[in-house]
CSV table of C-alpha atoms in Angstrom, one decimal:
chain,number,residue,atom,x,y,z
A,1,UNK,CA,0.0,0.0,0.0
A,2,UNK,CA,2.7,2.4,1.0
A,3,UNK,CA,4.8,1.6,-2.1
A,4,UNK,CA,1.7,2.3,-4.2
A,5,UNK,CA,1.4,5.7,-2.6
A,6,UNK,CA,5.1,6.4,-3.5
A,7,UNK,CA,4.5,5.3,-7.1
A,8,UNK,CA,1.5,7.6,-7.4
A,9,UNK,CA,3.5,10.4,-6.0
A,10,UNK,CA,6.2,9.8,-8.6
A,11,UNK,CA,3.6,9.8,-11.4
A,12,UNK,CA,2.2,13.2,-10.4
A,13,UNK,CA,5.7,14.6,-9.6
A,14,UNK,CA,6.5,14.0,-13.3
A,15,UNK,CA,3.3,15.6,-14.4
A,16,UNK,CA,3.8,18.8,-12.3
A,17,UNK,CA,7.6,19.0,-13.1
A,18,UNK,CA,6.7,19.1,-16.8
A,19,UNK,CA,4.3,21.9,-16.0
A,20,UNK,CA,7.0,23.8,-14.2
A,21,UNK,CA,9.6,23.3,-16.9
A,22,UNK,CA,7.2,24.4,-19.7
A,23,UNK,CA,7.2,27.9,-18.3
A,24,UNK,CA,10.9,28.3,-19.3
A,25,UNK,CA,10.3,27.5,-22.9
A,26,UNK,CA,9.3,30.0,-25.6
A,27,UNK,CA,7.4,32.0,-23.0
A,28,UNK,CA,10.7,33.6,-21.8
A,29,UNK,CA,11.4,35.1,-25.2
A,30,UNK,CA,7.8,36.4,-25.4
A,31,UNK,CA,7.9,37.9,-21.9
A,32,UNK,CA,11.2,39.6,-22.4
A,33,UNK,CA,10.0,41.1,-25.7
A,34,UNK,CA,7.1,42.7,-23.8
A,35,UNK,CA,9.7,44.2,-21.5
A,36,UNK,CA,11.4,46.0,-24.4
A,37,UNK,CA,14.4,43.7,-24.5
A,38,UNK,CA,16.1,43.6,-27.9
A,39,UNK,CA,16.5,40.4,-29.9
A,40,UNK,CA,20.2,40.4,-29.2
A,41,UNK,CA,19.7,40.8,-25.4
A,42,UNK,CA,17.1,38.0,-25.4
A,43,UNK,CA,19.4,35.7,-27.5
A,44,UNK,CA,22.2,36.3,-25.0
A,45,UNK,CA,20.0,35.5,-22.0
A,46,UNK,CA,18.7,32.3,-23.6
A,47,UNK,CA,22.1,31.3,-24.8
A,48,UNK,CA,23.5,31.8,-21.2
A,49,UNK,CA,20.8,29.4,-19.9
A,50,UNK,CA,21.6,26.8,-22.6
A,51,UNK,CA,25.4,27.1,-22.0
A,52,UNK,CA,24.8,26.7,-18.2
A,53,UNK,CA,22.7,23.6,-18.8
A,54,UNK,CA,25.4,22.1,-21.0
A,55,UNK,CA,28.3,22.8,-18.6
A,56,UNK,CA,26.2,21.6,-15.6
A,57,UNK,CA,25.4,18.2,-17.0
A,58,UNK,CA,28.4,16.4,-15.6
A,59,UNK,CA,28.9,18.2,-12.3
A,60,UNK,CA,25.1,18.0,-11.6
A,61,UNK,CA,25.1,14.2,-12.3
A,62,UNK,CA,28.1,13.7,-10.0
A,63,UNK,CA,26.5,15.8,-7.3
A,64,UNK,CA,23.3,13.6,-7.4
A,65,UNK,CA,25.4,10.5,-7.3
A,66,UNK,CA,27.2,11.8,-4.2
A,67,UNK,CA,24.0,12.7,-2.3
A,68,UNK,CA,22.4,9.7,-0.6
A,69,UNK,CA,19.1,11.5,-0.3
A,70,UNK,CA,17.8,11.9,-3.9
A,71,UNK,CA,14.5,13.4,-2.7
A,72,UNK,CA,16.5,16.2,-1.0
A,73,UNK,CA,18.3,16.9,-4.3
A,74,UNK,CA,15.0,17.0,-6.2
A,75,UNK,CA,13.5,19.3,-3.5
A,76,UNK,CA,16.4,21.8,-3.7
A,77,UNK,CA,16.2,21.8,-7.5
A,78,UNK,CA,12.5,22.6,-7.4
A,79,UNK,CA,13.0,25.4,-5.0
A,80,UNK,CA,15.8,26.8,-7.2
A,81,UNK,CA,13.5,26.7,-10.2
A,82,UNK,CA,10.7,28.5,-8.2
A,83,UNK,CA,13.2,31.2,-7.3
A,84,UNK,CA,14.3,31.6,-10.9
A,85,UNK,CA,10.7,32.0,-12.0
A,86,UNK,CA,10.1,34.6,-9.3
A,87,UNK,CA,13.2,36.6,-10.4
A,88,UNK,CA,11.9,36.6,-14.0
A,89,UNK,CA,8.4,37.8,-13.0
A,90,UNK,CA,9.4,40.3,-10.4
A,91,UNK,CA,12.6,41.8,-11.7
A,92,UNK,CA,12.8,41.7,-15.5
A,93,UNK,CA,16.1,43.5,-15.5
A,94,UNK,CA,19.4,42.3,-17.0
A,95,UNK,CA,21.2,41.0,-13.9
A,96,UNK,CA,18.2,39.2,-12.3
A,97,UNK,CA,17.2,37.6,-15.6
A,98,UNK,CA,20.7,36.4,-16.2
A,99,UNK,CA,20.9,35.0,-12.7
A,100,UNK,CA,17.5,33.3,-13.3
A,101,UNK,CA,18.7,31.6,-16.4
A,102,UNK,CA,21.9,30.3,-14.8
A,103,UNK,CA,19.9,29.1,-11.7
A,104,UNK,CA,17.3,27.4,-13.9
A,105,UNK,CA,20.0,25.8,-16.1
A,106,UNK,CA,21.8,24.2,-13.2
A,107,UNK,CA,18.7,23.2,-11.2
A,108,UNK,CA,17.2,21.4,-14.2
A,109,UNK,CA,20.4,19.4,-14.6
A,110,UNK,CA,20.0,18.3,-10.9
A,111,UNK,CA,16.2,17.7,-11.1
A,112,UNK,CA,16.2,15.3,-14.1
A,113,UNK,CA,18.8,12.8,-12.8
A,114,UNK,CA,17.3,13.1,-9.3
A,115,UNK,CA,13.9,11.9,-10.6
A,116,UNK,CA,15.6,9.1,-12.6
A,117,UNK,CA,17.5,8.0,-9.5
A,118,UNK,CA,14.3,8.0,-7.4
A,119,UNK,CA,12.6,5.9,-10.1
A,120,UNK,CA,15.5,3.4,-10.0
A,121,UNK,CA,15.5,3.2,-6.2
A,122,UNK,CA,11.7,2.8,-6.1
A,123,UNK,CA,11.2,-0.1,-8.5
A,124,UNK,CA,14.6,-1.6,-9.0
A,125,UNK,CA,16.4,-2.4,-12.3
A,126,UNK,CA,14.0,-5.2,-13.4
A,127,UNK,CA,11.0,-2.9,-13.6
A,128,UNK,CA,12.9,0.3,-14.5
A,129,UNK,CA,11.9,0.3,-18.2
A,130,UNK,CA,8.2,0.3,-17.5
A,131,UNK,CA,8.6,2.9,-14.8
A,132,UNK,CA,10.5,5.2,-17.1
A,133,UNK,CA,7.7,4.8,-19.6
A,134,UNK,CA,5.2,5.9,-17.0
A,135,UNK,CA,7.4,8.9,-16.2
A,136,UNK,CA,7.5,9.9,-19.8
A,137,UNK,CA,3.7,9.5,-20.1
A,138,UNK,CA,3.0,11.9,-17.2
A,139,UNK,CA,5.6,14.3,-18.4
A,140,UNK,CA,4.1,14.4,-21.8
A,141,UNK,CA,0.6,15.0,-20.4
A,142,UNK,CA,1.8,17.6,-18.0
A,143,UNK,CA,3.7,19.4,-20.8
A,144,UNK,CA,0.7,19.4,-23.1
A,145,UNK,CA,-1.7,20.8,-20.4
A,146,UNK,CA,0.8,23.4,-19.3
A,147,UNK,CA,1.5,24.7,-22.8
A,148,UNK,CA,-2.2,25.4,-23.3
A,149,UNK,CA,-2.8,26.9,-19.8
A,150,UNK,CA,0.2,29.1,-19.8
A,151,UNK,CA,-0.5,30.3,-23.3
A,152,UNK,CA,-4.0,31.4,-22.2
A,153,UNK,CA,-2.6,32.9,-19.0
A,154,UNK,CA,0.1,34.8,-20.8
A,155,UNK,CA,-2.4,36.1,-23.4
A,156,UNK,CA,-5.4,37.0,-21.3
A,157,UNK,CA,-3.8,37.8,-17.8
A,158,UNK,CA,-0.3,39.1,-18.3
A,159,UNK,CA,3.0,37.9,-19.7
A,160,UNK,CA,4.6,37.8,-16.2
A,161,UNK,CA,1.7,35.7,-15.0
A,162,UNK,CA,3.3,32.7,-16.7
A,163,UNK,CA,6.2,32.8,-14.3
A,164,UNK,CA,4.1,33.4,-11.2
A,165,UNK,CA,2.1,30.3,-12.2
A,166,UNK,CA,5.4,28.4,-12.8
A,167,UNK,CA,6.5,29.2,-9.3
A,168,UNK,CA,3.1,28.3,-7.9
A,169,UNK,CA,3.3,24.9,-9.6
A,170,UNK,CA,6.3,23.9,-7.6
A,171,UNK,CA,4.0,23.6,-4.6
A,172,UNK,CA,2.1,20.6,-5.9
A,173,UNK,CA,5.4,19.2,-7.2
A,174,UNK,CA,6.8,19.4,-3.7
A,175,UNK,CA,3.7,17.8,-2.3
A,176,UNK,CA,4.0,14.9,-4.7
A,177,UNK,CA,7.7,14.5,-3.8
A,178,UNK,CA,6.6,14.3,-0.2
A,179,UNK,CA,4.3,11.4,-1.0
A,180,UNK,CA,7.4,9.3,-2.0
A,181,UNK,CA,8.5,7.6,1.2
A,182,UNK,CA,12.2,7.2,2.0
A,183,UNK,CA,11.6,3.7,3.3
A,184,UNK,CA,10.3,2.6,-0.1
A,185,UNK,CA,13.5,3.9,-1.8
A,186,UNK,CA,15.9,2.5,0.8
A,187,UNK,CA,14.6,-1.0,0.6
A,188,UNK,CA,15.0,-1.2,-3.1
A,189,UNK,CA,18.2,0.9,-3.4
A,190,UNK,CA,20.3,-1.4,-1.2
A,191,UNK,CA,20.9,-4.1,-3.8
A,192,UNK,CA,21.3,-1.7,-6.7
A,193,UNK,CA,24.7,-0.2,-5.7
A,194,UNK,CA,27.7,-2.4,-4.8
A,195,UNK,CA,30.8,-1.3,-3.0
A,196,UNK,CA,32.7,-1.4,-6.3
A,197,UNK,CA,33.0,2.2,-7.6
A,198,UNK,CA,34.1,1.4,-11.1
A,199,UNK,CA,34.0,4.1,-13.8
A,200,UNK,CA,34.3,6.9,-11.3
A,201,UNK,CA,35.8,9.4,-13.7
A,202,UNK,CA,34.3,10.7,-17.0
A,203,UNK,CA,37.2,9.3,-18.9
A,204,UNK,CA,36.6,5.9,-17.4
A,205,UNK,CA,33.0,6.0,-18.5
A,206,UNK,CA,34.0,7.0,-22.0
A,207,UNK,CA,36.3,3.9,-22.2
A,208,UNK,CA,33.2,1.7,-22.1
A,209,UNK,CA,32.2,1.0,-25.7
A,210,UNK,CA,28.4,1.1,-25.0
A,211,UNK,CA,28.6,4.5,-23.3
A,212,UNK,CA,30.7,6.0,-26.1
A,213,UNK,CA,28.5,4.6,-28.9
A,214,UNK,CA,25.3,5.7,-27.2
A,215,UNK,CA,26.7,9.2,-26.6
A,216,UNK,CA,27.3,9.4,-30.3
A,217,UNK,CA,23.8,8.3,-31.0
A,218,UNK,CA,22.4,11.0,-28.6
A,219,UNK,CA,24.5,13.6,-30.3
A,220,UNK,CA,23.4,12.6,-33.8
A,221,UNK,CA,19.8,12.3,-32.7
A,222,UNK,CA,19.5,15.9,-31.5
A,223,UNK,CA,21.7,17.1,-34.3
A,224,UNK,CA,19.0,15.7,-36.7
A,225,UNK,CA,15.9,16.3,-34.6
A,226,UNK,CA,16.2,19.7,-32.9
A,227,UNK,CA,16.0,21.8,-36.0
A,228,UNK,CA,13.2,20.0,-37.8
A,229,UNK,CA,10.3,21.8,-36.1
A,230,UNK,CA,11.8,25.3,-36.0
A,231,UNK,CA,12.6,25.0,-39.8
A,232,UNK,CA,9.1,23.7,-40.5
A,233,UNK,CA,7.6,26.5,-38.4
A,234,UNK,CA,9.4,29.1,-40.5
A,235,UNK,CA,8.1,27.5,-43.7
A,236,UNK,CA,4.6,27.3,-42.4
A,237,UNK,CA,4.6,30.9,-41.2
A,238,UNK,CA,5.5,32.1,-44.6
A,239,UNK,CA,2.7,30.1,-46.1
A,240,UNK,CA,-0.2,30.6,-43.6
A,241,UNK,CA,0.5,33.9,-41.8
A,242,UNK,CA,-1.6,34.3,-38.7
A,243,UNK,CA,-2.8,30.7,-38.7
A,244,UNK,CA,0.8,29.6,-38.1
A,245,UNK,CA,0.4,29.8,-34.3
A,246,UNK,CA,-2.4,27.3,-34.3
A,247,UNK,CA,-0.5,24.9,-36.6
A,248,UNK,CA,2.7,25.1,-34.5
A,249,UNK,CA,0.6,24.5,-31.3
A,250,UNK,CA,-0.8,21.4,-32.9
A,251,UNK,CA,2.7,20.3,-33.9
A,252,UNK,CA,3.7,20.6,-30.2
A,253,UNK,CA,0.7,18.9,-28.7
A,254,UNK,CA,0.3,15.9,-31.0
A,255,UNK,CA,3.8,14.5,-30.4
A,256,UNK,CA,3.2,14.8,-26.6
A,257,UNK,CA,0.0,12.8,-27.0
A,258,UNK,CA,2.0,10.2,-28.9
A,259,UNK,CA,4.6,10.0,-26.2
A,260,UNK,CA,1.9,9.6,-23.6
A,261,UNK,CA,0.5,6.6,-25.5
A,262,UNK,CA,3.7,4.9,-26.5
A,263,UNK,CA,6.2,5.5,-23.7
A,264,UNK,CA,4.9,2.8,-21.3
A,265,UNK,CA,4.7,0.3,-24.2
A,266,UNK,CA,8.3,1.1,-25.2
A,267,UNK,CA,9.4,0.6,-21.6
A,268,UNK,CA,7.8,-2.8,-21.5
A,269,UNK,CA,9.1,-3.7,-24.9
A,270,UNK,CA,12.7,-2.8,-23.8
A,271,UNK,CA,12.4,-5.1,-20.8
A,272,UNK,CA,11.0,-8.1,-22.8
A,273,UNK,CA,12.7,-7.7,-26.2
A,274,UNK,CA,15.8,-5.7,-25.4
A,275,UNK,CA,17.0,-2.1,-25.7
A,276,UNK,CA,18.4,-2.2,-29.3
A,277,UNK,CA,15.0,-3.0,-30.8
A,278,UNK,CA,13.3,0.1,-29.2
A,279,UNK,CA,16.3,2.3,-30.2
A,280,UNK,CA,16.1,1.2,-33.8
A,281,UNK,CA,12.3,1.9,-33.9
A,282,UNK,CA,12.8,5.4,-32.5
A,283,UNK,CA,15.8,6.3,-34.6
A,284,UNK,CA,14.2,5.1,-37.8
A,285,UNK,CA,11.7,7.9,-37.4
A,286,UNK,CA,14.4,10.5,-38.0
A,287,UNK,CA,15.3,9.8,-41.7
A,288,UNK,CA,11.6,9.1,-42.4
A,289,UNK,CA,10.5,12.4,-40.8
A,290,UNK,CA,13.2,14.4,-42.6
A,291,UNK,CA,12.2,13.0,-46.0
A,292,UNK,CA,8.5,13.7,-45.4
A,293,UNK,CA,9.1,17.2,-44.2
A,294,UNK,CA,11.0,17.9,-47.4
A,295,UNK,CA,8.0,16.7,-49.5
A,296,UNK,CA,5.0,17.7,-47.5
A,297,UNK,CA,3.7,21.3,-47.8
A,298,UNK,CA,0.1,21.2,-46.5
A,299,UNK,CA,-0.2,22.3,-42.9
A,300,UNK,CA,-2.3,19.3,-41.9
A,301,UNK,CA,0.3,17.0,-43.4
A,302,UNK,CA,3.0,18.8,-41.3
A,303,UNK,CA,1.0,18.0,-38.1
A,304,UNK,CA,0.7,14.4,-39.1
A,305,UNK,CA,4.4,14.1,-39.8
A,306,UNK,CA,5.2,15.7,-36.5
A,307,UNK,CA,3.4,12.7,-34.8
A,308,UNK,CA,6.6,10.8,-35.8
A,309,UNK,CA,8.5,13.1,-33.4
A,310,UNK,CA,6.5,11.6,-30.6
A,311,UNK,CA,7.8,8.1,-31.4
A,312,UNK,CA,11.4,9.4,-31.4
A,313,UNK,CA,10.8,11.4,-28.2
A,314,UNK,CA,9.2,8.4,-26.4
A,315,UNK,CA,12.2,6.3,-27.4
A,316,UNK,CA,14.9,8.7,-26.1
A,317,UNK,CA,12.9,9.7,-23.0
A,318,UNK,CA,12.7,6.1,-21.9
A,319,UNK,CA,16.0,4.7,-23.2
A,320,UNK,CA,18.5,7.3,-22.1
A,321,UNK,CA,18.1,6.7,-18.3
A,322,UNK,CA,17.5,3.0,-18.9
A,323,UNK,CA,20.7,2.5,-20.8
A,324,UNK,CA,22.5,4.6,-18.3
A,325,UNK,CA,21.3,2.3,-15.6
A,326,UNK,CA,22.4,-0.7,-17.6
A,327,UNK,CA,25.9,0.5,-18.4
A,328,UNK,CA,26.6,1.6,-14.8
A,329,UNK,CA,25.3,-1.6,-13.2
A,330,UNK,CA,27.4,-2.4,-10.1
A,331,UNK,CA,28.6,1.1,-9.6
A,332,UNK,CA,27.4,4.4,-8.2
A,333,UNK,CA,27.8,6.4,-11.4
A,334,UNK,CA,24.3,6.3,-12.8
A,335,UNK,CA,23.7,10.0,-12.7
A,336,UNK,CA,27.2,10.9,-14.0
A,337,UNK,CA,26.5,8.6,-17.0
A,338,UNK,CA,23.2,10.4,-17.5
A,339,UNK,CA,25.2,13.7,-17.5
A,340,UNK,CA,27.5,12.4,-20.2
A,341,UNK,CA,24.5,11.5,-22.4
A,342,UNK,CA,22.8,14.8,-21.5
A,343,UNK,CA,25.9,16.7,-22.6
A,344,UNK,CA,25.9,14.8,-26.0
A,345,UNK,CA,22.2,15.7,-26.4
A,346,UNK,CA,22.9,19.4,-25.6
A,347,UNK,CA,25.8,19.6,-28.1
A,348,UNK,CA,23.7,18.1,-30.9
A,349,UNK,CA,20.8,20.5,-30.2
A,350,UNK,CA,23.1,23.5,-30.0
A,351,UNK,CA,24.6,22.9,-33.5
A,352,UNK,CA,21.4,21.6,-35.1
A,353,UNK,CA,19.5,24.8,-35.6
A,354,UNK,CA,22.6,26.8,-36.8
A,355,UNK,CA,23.6,24.1,-39.3
A,356,UNK,CA,20.1,23.7,-40.7
A,357,UNK,CA,19.6,27.5,-40.9
A,358,UNK,CA,22.8,27.9,-42.9
A,359,UNK,CA,21.9,25.1,-45.3
A,360,UNK,CA,18.3,26.4,-45.7
A,361,UNK,CA,19.6,29.8,-46.5
A,362,UNK,CA,22.0,28.6,-49.1
A,363,UNK,CA,20.2,25.7,-50.7
A,364,UNK,CA,16.6,25.8,-49.5
A,365,UNK,CA,14.5,24.2,-46.8
A,366,UNK,CA,14.1,21.0,-48.8
A,367,UNK,CA,17.8,20.4,-48.9
A,368,UNK,CA,18.1,21.2,-45.2
A,369,UNK,CA,15.4,18.7,-44.3
A,370,UNK,CA,17.2,16.1,-46.5
A,371,UNK,CA,20.5,16.8,-44.6
A,372,UNK,CA,18.7,16.5,-41.2
A,373,UNK,CA,17.2,13.2,-42.4
A,374,UNK,CA,20.7,12.0,-43.5
A,375,UNK,CA,22.1,12.7,-40.1
A,376,UNK,CA,19.2,10.7,-38.6
A,377,UNK,CA,20.1,7.9,-40.9
A,378,UNK,CA,23.7,8.0,-39.6
A,379,UNK,CA,22.3,7.8,-36.1
A,380,UNK,CA,20.2,4.7,-37.0
A,381,UNK,CA,23.2,3.1,-38.7
A,382,UNK,CA,25.5,3.7,-35.7
A,383,UNK,CA,22.9,2.1,-33.4
A,384,UNK,CA,22.4,-0.8,-35.8
A,385,UNK,CA,26.1,-1.5,-36.3
A,386,UNK,CA,27.8,-0.6,-33.0
A,387,UNK,CA,25.3,-0.4,-30.1
A,388,UNK,CA,25.5,-3.5,-27.9
A,389,UNK,CA,22.4,-4.9,-26.2
A,390,UNK,CA,22.6,-3.7,-22.6
A,391,UNK,CA,19.7,-5.6,-21.1
A,392,UNK,CA,20.8,-8.0,-18.4
A,393,UNK,CA,20.2,-11.6,-19.5
A,394,UNK,CA,17.4,-13.5,-17.9
A,395,UNK,CA,18.7,-15.7,-15.0
A,396,UNK,CA,18.0,-18.9,-16.8
A,397,UNK,CA,19.8,-17.7,-19.9
A,398,UNK,CA,22.7,-16.5,-17.9
A,399,UNK,CA,23.0,-19.9,-16.1
A,400,UNK,CA,22.9,-21.7,-19.4
A,401,UNK,CA,25.7,-19.6,-20.8
A,402,UNK,CA,27.8,-20.2,-17.7
């Protein structure tokens, strides 16, 4: 009964955390524009937040590994995010906004591995895939609801109200965190971490072929994926004018609904059929999506193509922490490994939009989509050729091999 209460708390923690994080998306740029910030100033502030998040991936992961109380790490991260939202809403001046971006960037890098570590400690490795699928489902639903609510609040109340609402939503997040009992985590966490602390340094982790290959897959994934929707949004805006906002909103919500539907199934499939199969399904969507975006011009067709993004997002959302848990089995470096993968994701996303913009400007959007699809095909090929299966063999199969 108590474990069920903890699991429900984790479900809704993921829902409300997605709500909180949604406030720091495009709403920051809209809000700062209403405060008479220039595009250069807004770009610098957002870039500072992105850079902070990239730099913080490894130290934040190591910090969460070092803290025995993962719930405390998550609580402090939520409080820091609330403070950053209040700074944005109350003091939209240069220094407070920059401090807010830095604070949010680091806190987010602590919060994500903390929730993954809580999930691992709550259900154990054997059920982690399905648990991560549930996490992704609730995150997707929370993000979809928050995008609509915050859009309405920002439009009909005030732009700053988005960030007051973001800060307020940390309260139900903290309440859900409090529902997760420490006893439920301790009992399951004991057998998960042995005394052997192998792979303690980043260089030691990168010497493991699986970690190196999957880091390459993460980099290629976001290098291919991150620029597809922004490039499509620019194309749609030129074609449809004022209707573009509705089309882009649909392009954001539809993939979230796909994630909510598929993520738990992918988690179960990863546990029963292995990690590589799920990776190949998700990565195969990248070249397919790039090809279709180069060919499809009708707005409704664009929304349908974007549903494929939900398949890829469900794959990476579940598999990144699951493979990190597999590859750090027997050590206490789960969150550091997640930091390595997160850094690869950040690097790919950072270069994706710039590269696609240059190619689109020189050769046209169709060629840019083809290039992004080609990078996605390279990601699929790398996973097919070099990514090992990381699922632990079933006990009877392991005994037979011995």
